[in-house]
GROMACS .gro file of C-alpha atoms in nm:
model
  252
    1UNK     CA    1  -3.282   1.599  -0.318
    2UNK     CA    2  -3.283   1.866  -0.613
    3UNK     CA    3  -3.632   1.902  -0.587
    4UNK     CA    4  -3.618   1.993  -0.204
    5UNK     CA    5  -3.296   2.233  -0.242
    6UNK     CA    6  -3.490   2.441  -0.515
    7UNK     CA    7  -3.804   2.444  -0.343
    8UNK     CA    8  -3.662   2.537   0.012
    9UNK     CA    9  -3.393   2.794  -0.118
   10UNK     CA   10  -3.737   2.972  -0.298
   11UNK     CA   11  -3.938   2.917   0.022
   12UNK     CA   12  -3.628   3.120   0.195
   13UNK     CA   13  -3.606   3.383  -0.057
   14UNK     CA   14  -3.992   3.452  -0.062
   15UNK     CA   15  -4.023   3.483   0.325
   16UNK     CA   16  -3.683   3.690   0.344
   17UNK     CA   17  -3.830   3.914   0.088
   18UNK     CA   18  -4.174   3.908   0.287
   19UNK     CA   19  -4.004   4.009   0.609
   20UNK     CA   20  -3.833   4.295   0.384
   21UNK     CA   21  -4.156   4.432   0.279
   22UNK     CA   22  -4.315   4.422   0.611
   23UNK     CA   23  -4.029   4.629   0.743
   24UNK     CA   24  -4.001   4.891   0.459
   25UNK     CA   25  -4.368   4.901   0.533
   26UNK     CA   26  -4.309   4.997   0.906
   27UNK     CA   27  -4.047   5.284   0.795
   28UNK     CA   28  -4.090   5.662   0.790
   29UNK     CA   29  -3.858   5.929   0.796
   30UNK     CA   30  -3.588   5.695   0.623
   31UNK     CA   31  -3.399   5.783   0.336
   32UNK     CA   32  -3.428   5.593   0.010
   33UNK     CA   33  -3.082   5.482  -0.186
   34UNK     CA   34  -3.199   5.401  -0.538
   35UNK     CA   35  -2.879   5.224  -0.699
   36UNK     CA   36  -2.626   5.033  -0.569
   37UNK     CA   37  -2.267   5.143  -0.755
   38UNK     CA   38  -1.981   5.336  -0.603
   39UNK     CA   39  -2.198   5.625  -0.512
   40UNK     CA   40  -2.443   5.458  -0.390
   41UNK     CA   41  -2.213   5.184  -0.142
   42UNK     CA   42  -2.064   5.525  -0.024
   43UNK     CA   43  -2.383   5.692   0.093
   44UNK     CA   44  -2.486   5.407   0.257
   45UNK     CA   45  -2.199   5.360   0.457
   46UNK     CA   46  -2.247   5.698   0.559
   47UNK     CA   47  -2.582   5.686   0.665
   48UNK     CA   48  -2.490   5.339   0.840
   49UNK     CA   49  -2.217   5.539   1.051
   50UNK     CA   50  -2.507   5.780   1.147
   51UNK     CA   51  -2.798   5.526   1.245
   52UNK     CA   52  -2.992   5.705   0.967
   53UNK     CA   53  -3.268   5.417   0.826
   54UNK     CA   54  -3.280   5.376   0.512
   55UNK     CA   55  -3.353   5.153   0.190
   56UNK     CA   56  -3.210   5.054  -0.117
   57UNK     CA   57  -3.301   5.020  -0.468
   58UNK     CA   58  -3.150   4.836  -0.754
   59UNK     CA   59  -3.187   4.641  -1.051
   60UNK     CA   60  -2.834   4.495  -1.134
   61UNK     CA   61  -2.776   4.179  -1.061
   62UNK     CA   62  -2.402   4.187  -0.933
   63UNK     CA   63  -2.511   4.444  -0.709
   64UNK     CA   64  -2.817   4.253  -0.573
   65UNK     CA   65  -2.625   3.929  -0.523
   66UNK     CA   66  -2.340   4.167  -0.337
   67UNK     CA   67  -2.662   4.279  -0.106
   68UNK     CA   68  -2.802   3.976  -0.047
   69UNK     CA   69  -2.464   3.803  -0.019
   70UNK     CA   70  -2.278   4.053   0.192
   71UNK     CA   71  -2.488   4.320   0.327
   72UNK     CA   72  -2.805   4.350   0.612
   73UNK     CA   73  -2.927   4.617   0.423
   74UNK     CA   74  -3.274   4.643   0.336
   75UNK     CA   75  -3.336   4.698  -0.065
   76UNK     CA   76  -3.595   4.635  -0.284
   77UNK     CA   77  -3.499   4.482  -0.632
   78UNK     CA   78  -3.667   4.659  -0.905
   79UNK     CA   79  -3.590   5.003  -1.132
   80UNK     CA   80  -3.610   5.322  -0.935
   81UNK     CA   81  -3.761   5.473  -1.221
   82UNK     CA   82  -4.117   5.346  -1.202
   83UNK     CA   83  -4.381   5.458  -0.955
   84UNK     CA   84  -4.515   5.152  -0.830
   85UNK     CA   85  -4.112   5.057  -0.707
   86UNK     CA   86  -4.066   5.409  -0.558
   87UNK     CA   87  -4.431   5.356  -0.343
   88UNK     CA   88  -4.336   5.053  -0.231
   89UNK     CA   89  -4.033   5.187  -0.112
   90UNK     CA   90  -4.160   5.403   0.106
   91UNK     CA   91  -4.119   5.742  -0.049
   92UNK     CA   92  -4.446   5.888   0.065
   93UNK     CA   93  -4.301   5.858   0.409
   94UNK     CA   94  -3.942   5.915   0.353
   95UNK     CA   95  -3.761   6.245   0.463
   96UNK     CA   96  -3.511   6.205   0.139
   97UNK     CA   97  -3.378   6.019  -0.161
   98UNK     CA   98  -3.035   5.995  -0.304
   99UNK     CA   99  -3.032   5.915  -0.649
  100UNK     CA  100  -2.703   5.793  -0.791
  101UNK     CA  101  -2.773   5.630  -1.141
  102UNK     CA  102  -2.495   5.601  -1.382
  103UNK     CA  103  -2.796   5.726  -1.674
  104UNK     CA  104  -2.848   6.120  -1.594
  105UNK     CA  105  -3.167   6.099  -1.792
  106UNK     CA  106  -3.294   5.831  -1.543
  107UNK     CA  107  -3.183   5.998  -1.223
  108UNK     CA  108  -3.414   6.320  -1.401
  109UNK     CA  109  -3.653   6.059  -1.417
  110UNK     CA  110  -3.636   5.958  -1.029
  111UNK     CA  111  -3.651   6.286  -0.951
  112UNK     CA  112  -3.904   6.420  -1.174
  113UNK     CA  113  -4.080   6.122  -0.998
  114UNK     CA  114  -4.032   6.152  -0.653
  115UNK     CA  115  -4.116   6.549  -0.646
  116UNK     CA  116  -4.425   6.456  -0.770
  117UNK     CA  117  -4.512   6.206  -0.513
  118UNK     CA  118  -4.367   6.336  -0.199
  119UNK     CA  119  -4.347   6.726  -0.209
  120UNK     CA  120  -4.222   6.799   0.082
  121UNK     CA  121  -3.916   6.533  -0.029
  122UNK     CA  122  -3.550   6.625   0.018
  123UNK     CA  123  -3.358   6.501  -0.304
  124UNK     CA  124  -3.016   6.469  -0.374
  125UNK     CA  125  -2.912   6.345  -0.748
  126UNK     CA  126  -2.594   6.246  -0.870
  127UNK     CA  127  -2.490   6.390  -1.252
  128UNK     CA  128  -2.253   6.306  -1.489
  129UNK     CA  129  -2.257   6.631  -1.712
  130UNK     CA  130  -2.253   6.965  -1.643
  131UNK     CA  131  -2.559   7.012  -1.921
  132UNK     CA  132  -2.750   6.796  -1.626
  133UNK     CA  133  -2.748   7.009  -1.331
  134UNK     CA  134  -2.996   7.212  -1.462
  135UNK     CA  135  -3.209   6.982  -1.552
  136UNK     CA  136  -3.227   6.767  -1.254
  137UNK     CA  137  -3.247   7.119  -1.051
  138UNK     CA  138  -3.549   7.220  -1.293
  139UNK     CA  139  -3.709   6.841  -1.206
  140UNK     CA  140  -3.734   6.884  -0.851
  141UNK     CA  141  -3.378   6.824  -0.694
  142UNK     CA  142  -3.282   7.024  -0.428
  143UNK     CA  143  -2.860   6.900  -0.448
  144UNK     CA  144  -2.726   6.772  -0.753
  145UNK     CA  145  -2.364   6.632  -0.701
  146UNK     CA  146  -2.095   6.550  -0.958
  147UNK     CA  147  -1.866   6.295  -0.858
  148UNK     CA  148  -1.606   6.337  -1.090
  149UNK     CA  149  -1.551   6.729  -1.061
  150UNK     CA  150  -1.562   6.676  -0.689
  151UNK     CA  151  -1.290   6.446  -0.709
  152UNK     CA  152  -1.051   6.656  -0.958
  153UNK     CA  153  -1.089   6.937  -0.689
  154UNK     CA  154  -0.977   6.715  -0.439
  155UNK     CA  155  -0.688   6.598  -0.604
  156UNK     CA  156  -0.602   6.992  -0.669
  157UNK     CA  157  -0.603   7.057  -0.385
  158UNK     CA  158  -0.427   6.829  -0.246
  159UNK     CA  159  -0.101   6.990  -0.395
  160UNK     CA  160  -0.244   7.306  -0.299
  161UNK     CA  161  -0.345   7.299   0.044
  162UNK     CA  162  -0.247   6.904   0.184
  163UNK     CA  163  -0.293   6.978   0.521
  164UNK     CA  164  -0.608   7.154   0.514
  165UNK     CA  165  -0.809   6.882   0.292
  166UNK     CA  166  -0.641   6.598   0.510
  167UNK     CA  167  -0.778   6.743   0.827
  168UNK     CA  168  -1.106   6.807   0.705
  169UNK     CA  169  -1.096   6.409   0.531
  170UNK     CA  170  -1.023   6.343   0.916
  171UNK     CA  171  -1.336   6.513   1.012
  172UNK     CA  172  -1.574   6.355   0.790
  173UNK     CA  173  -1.387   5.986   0.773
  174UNK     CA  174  -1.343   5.944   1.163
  175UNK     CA  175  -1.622   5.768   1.313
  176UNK     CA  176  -1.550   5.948   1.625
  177UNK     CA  177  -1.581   6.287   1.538
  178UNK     CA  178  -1.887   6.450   1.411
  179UNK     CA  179  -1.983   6.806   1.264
  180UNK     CA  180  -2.375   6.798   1.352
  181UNK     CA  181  -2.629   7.003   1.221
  182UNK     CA  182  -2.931   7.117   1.505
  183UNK     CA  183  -3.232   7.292   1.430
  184UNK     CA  184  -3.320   7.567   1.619
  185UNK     CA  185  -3.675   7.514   1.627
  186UNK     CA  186  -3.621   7.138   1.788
  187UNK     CA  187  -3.476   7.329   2.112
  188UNK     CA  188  -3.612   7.303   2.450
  189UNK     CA  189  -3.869   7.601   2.524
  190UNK     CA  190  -3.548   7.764   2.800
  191UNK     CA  191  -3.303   7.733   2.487
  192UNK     CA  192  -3.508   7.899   2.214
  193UNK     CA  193  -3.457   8.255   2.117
  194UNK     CA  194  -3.133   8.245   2.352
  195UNK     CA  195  -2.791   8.356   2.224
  196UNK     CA  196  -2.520   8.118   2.118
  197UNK     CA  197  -2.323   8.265   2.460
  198UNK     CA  198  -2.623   8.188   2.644
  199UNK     CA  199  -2.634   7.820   2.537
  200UNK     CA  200  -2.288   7.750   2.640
  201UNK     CA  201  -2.261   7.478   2.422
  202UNK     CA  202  -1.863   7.464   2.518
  203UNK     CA  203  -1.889   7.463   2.900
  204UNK     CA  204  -2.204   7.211   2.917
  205UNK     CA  205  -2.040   6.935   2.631
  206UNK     CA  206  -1.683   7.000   2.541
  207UNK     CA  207  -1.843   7.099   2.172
  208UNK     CA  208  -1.767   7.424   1.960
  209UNK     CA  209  -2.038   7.587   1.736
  210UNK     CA  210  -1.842   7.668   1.425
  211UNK     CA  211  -2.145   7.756   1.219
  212UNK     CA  212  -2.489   7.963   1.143
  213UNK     CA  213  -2.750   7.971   0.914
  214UNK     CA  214  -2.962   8.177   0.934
  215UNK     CA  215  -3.373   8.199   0.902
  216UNK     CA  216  -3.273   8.353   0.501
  217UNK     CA  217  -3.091   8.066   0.440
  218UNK     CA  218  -2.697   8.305   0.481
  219UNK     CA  219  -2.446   8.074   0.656
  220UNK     CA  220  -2.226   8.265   0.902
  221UNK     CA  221  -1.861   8.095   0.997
  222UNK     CA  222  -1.783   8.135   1.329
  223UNK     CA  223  -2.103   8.381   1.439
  224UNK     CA  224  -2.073   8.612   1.727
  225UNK     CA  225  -2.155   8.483   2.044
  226UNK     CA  226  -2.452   8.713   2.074
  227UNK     CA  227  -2.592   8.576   1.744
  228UNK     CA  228  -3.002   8.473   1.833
  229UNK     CA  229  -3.116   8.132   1.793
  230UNK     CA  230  -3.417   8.211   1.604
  231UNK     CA  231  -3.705   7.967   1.483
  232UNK     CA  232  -3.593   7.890   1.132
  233UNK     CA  233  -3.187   7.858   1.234
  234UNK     CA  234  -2.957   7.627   1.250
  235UNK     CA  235  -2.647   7.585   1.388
  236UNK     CA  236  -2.323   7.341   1.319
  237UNK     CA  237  -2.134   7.188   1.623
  238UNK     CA  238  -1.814   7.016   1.595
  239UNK     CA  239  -1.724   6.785   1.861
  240UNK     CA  240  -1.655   6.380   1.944
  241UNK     CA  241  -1.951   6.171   1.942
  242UNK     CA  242  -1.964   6.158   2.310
  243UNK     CA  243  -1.973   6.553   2.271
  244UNK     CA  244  -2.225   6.582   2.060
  245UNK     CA  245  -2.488   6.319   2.266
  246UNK     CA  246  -2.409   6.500   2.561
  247UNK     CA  247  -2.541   6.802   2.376
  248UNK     CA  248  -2.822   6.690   2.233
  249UNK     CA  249  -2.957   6.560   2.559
  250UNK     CA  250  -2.916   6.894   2.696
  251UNK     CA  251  -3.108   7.102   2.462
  252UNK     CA  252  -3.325   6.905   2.301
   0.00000   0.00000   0.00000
């Protein structure tokens, strides 16, 4: 009866990891998620909450047994910092990777890593120390984040400004309401090089366009209504998720 537990509980973990591969195999455009802490649970979640496909990578084994225990989320159990795990993750096809190791040297590492092997790679690192940003923006990372001053600034300012910092927590945390990002360049052919008046994003959806960048990369709050919707733009729409579908399916 031992004998046949162990050998069928392997059997299931070797097809369940075959079916994994196969998948990850089968992915592009995803994002890759390499650790599995607080960071990492939280950008999950978020991509989870915006159908964004992605895949994880860790090495610990509380947080592996929590992912194969709890969560349908495809990972690959290994250490993000070696080539072979970051290939067979995908990352040649991936749009971006969020690194959020504890180590700062390893998430240099990652980067270093990934920049090499996917160029055209979107990568967001996590740092502990201000001495790191540099470094990780020198390796290849195009957003370095730093949990812990983000959160003191948060909790300043939530003596300073309370109401302000809870309505924009109600933005981001509500499932319902989304602040979208759409690339000018994706538009229908009628749409392109039109003016956000001509669009009339808030009479066709129920949606405001609260921001602009432009082709430079300059963001512009609240741009005139005669701005141009040139090739290399974006703009930011704020609106329910029924809103922003509605919109989407009418210019792009």
């Amino acid at each position: 009866t031992l004998t046949t537990y162990v050998l069928e509980g392997e059997l299931q973990k070797f097809y369940k990891n075959k079916r994994a591969s196969k998948m990850i195999d089968k992915m592009s455009n995803h994002v890759i998620v390499c650790g599995y802490g607080r960071n990492g649970k939280q950008a999950c979640d978020q991509l989870t909450s915006h159908g964004q496909s992605f895949v994880v990578i860790e090495n610990g084994q509380s947080a592996l047994d929590e992912l194969k225990e709890q969560r349908e989320f495809l990972f690959i159990e290994g250490d993000a910092t070696r080539d072979e795990i970051l290939i067979e993750s995908g990352i040649t096809k991936a749009q971006a990777i969020i690194t959020t190791l504890p180590n700062d040297a390893a998430n240099v590492f990652v980067v270093l890593t990934a920049r090499e092997l996917n160029p055209n790679l979107k990568i967001i690192s996590r740092a502990s120390e201000d001495t790191s940003e540099g470094k990780l923006r020198r390796a290849g990372a195009d957003n370095v984040i730093m949990p812990d001053k983000i959160g003191g600034t948060h909790m300043a300012t939530l003596v300073t400004r309370p109401d302000v910092l809870e309505f924009m927590d109600y933005i981001t945390g509500t499932i319902n309401i989304r602040l979208e990002e759409i690339h000018c360049s994706k538009l229908k052919e009628q749409y392109k090089n039109k003016s956000i008046r001509e669009l009339e994003v808030r009479n066709k959806s129920g949606a405001n366009i609260i921001g602009f960048k432009n082709k430079d990369g300059i963001y512009n709050i609240n741009p005139d209504p005669d701005t141009i919707m040139e090739h290399d733009s974006k703009v930011f729409v704020l609106g329910t998720q029924e809103q922003i579908y509605n919109l989407l399916s009418i210019l792009i």
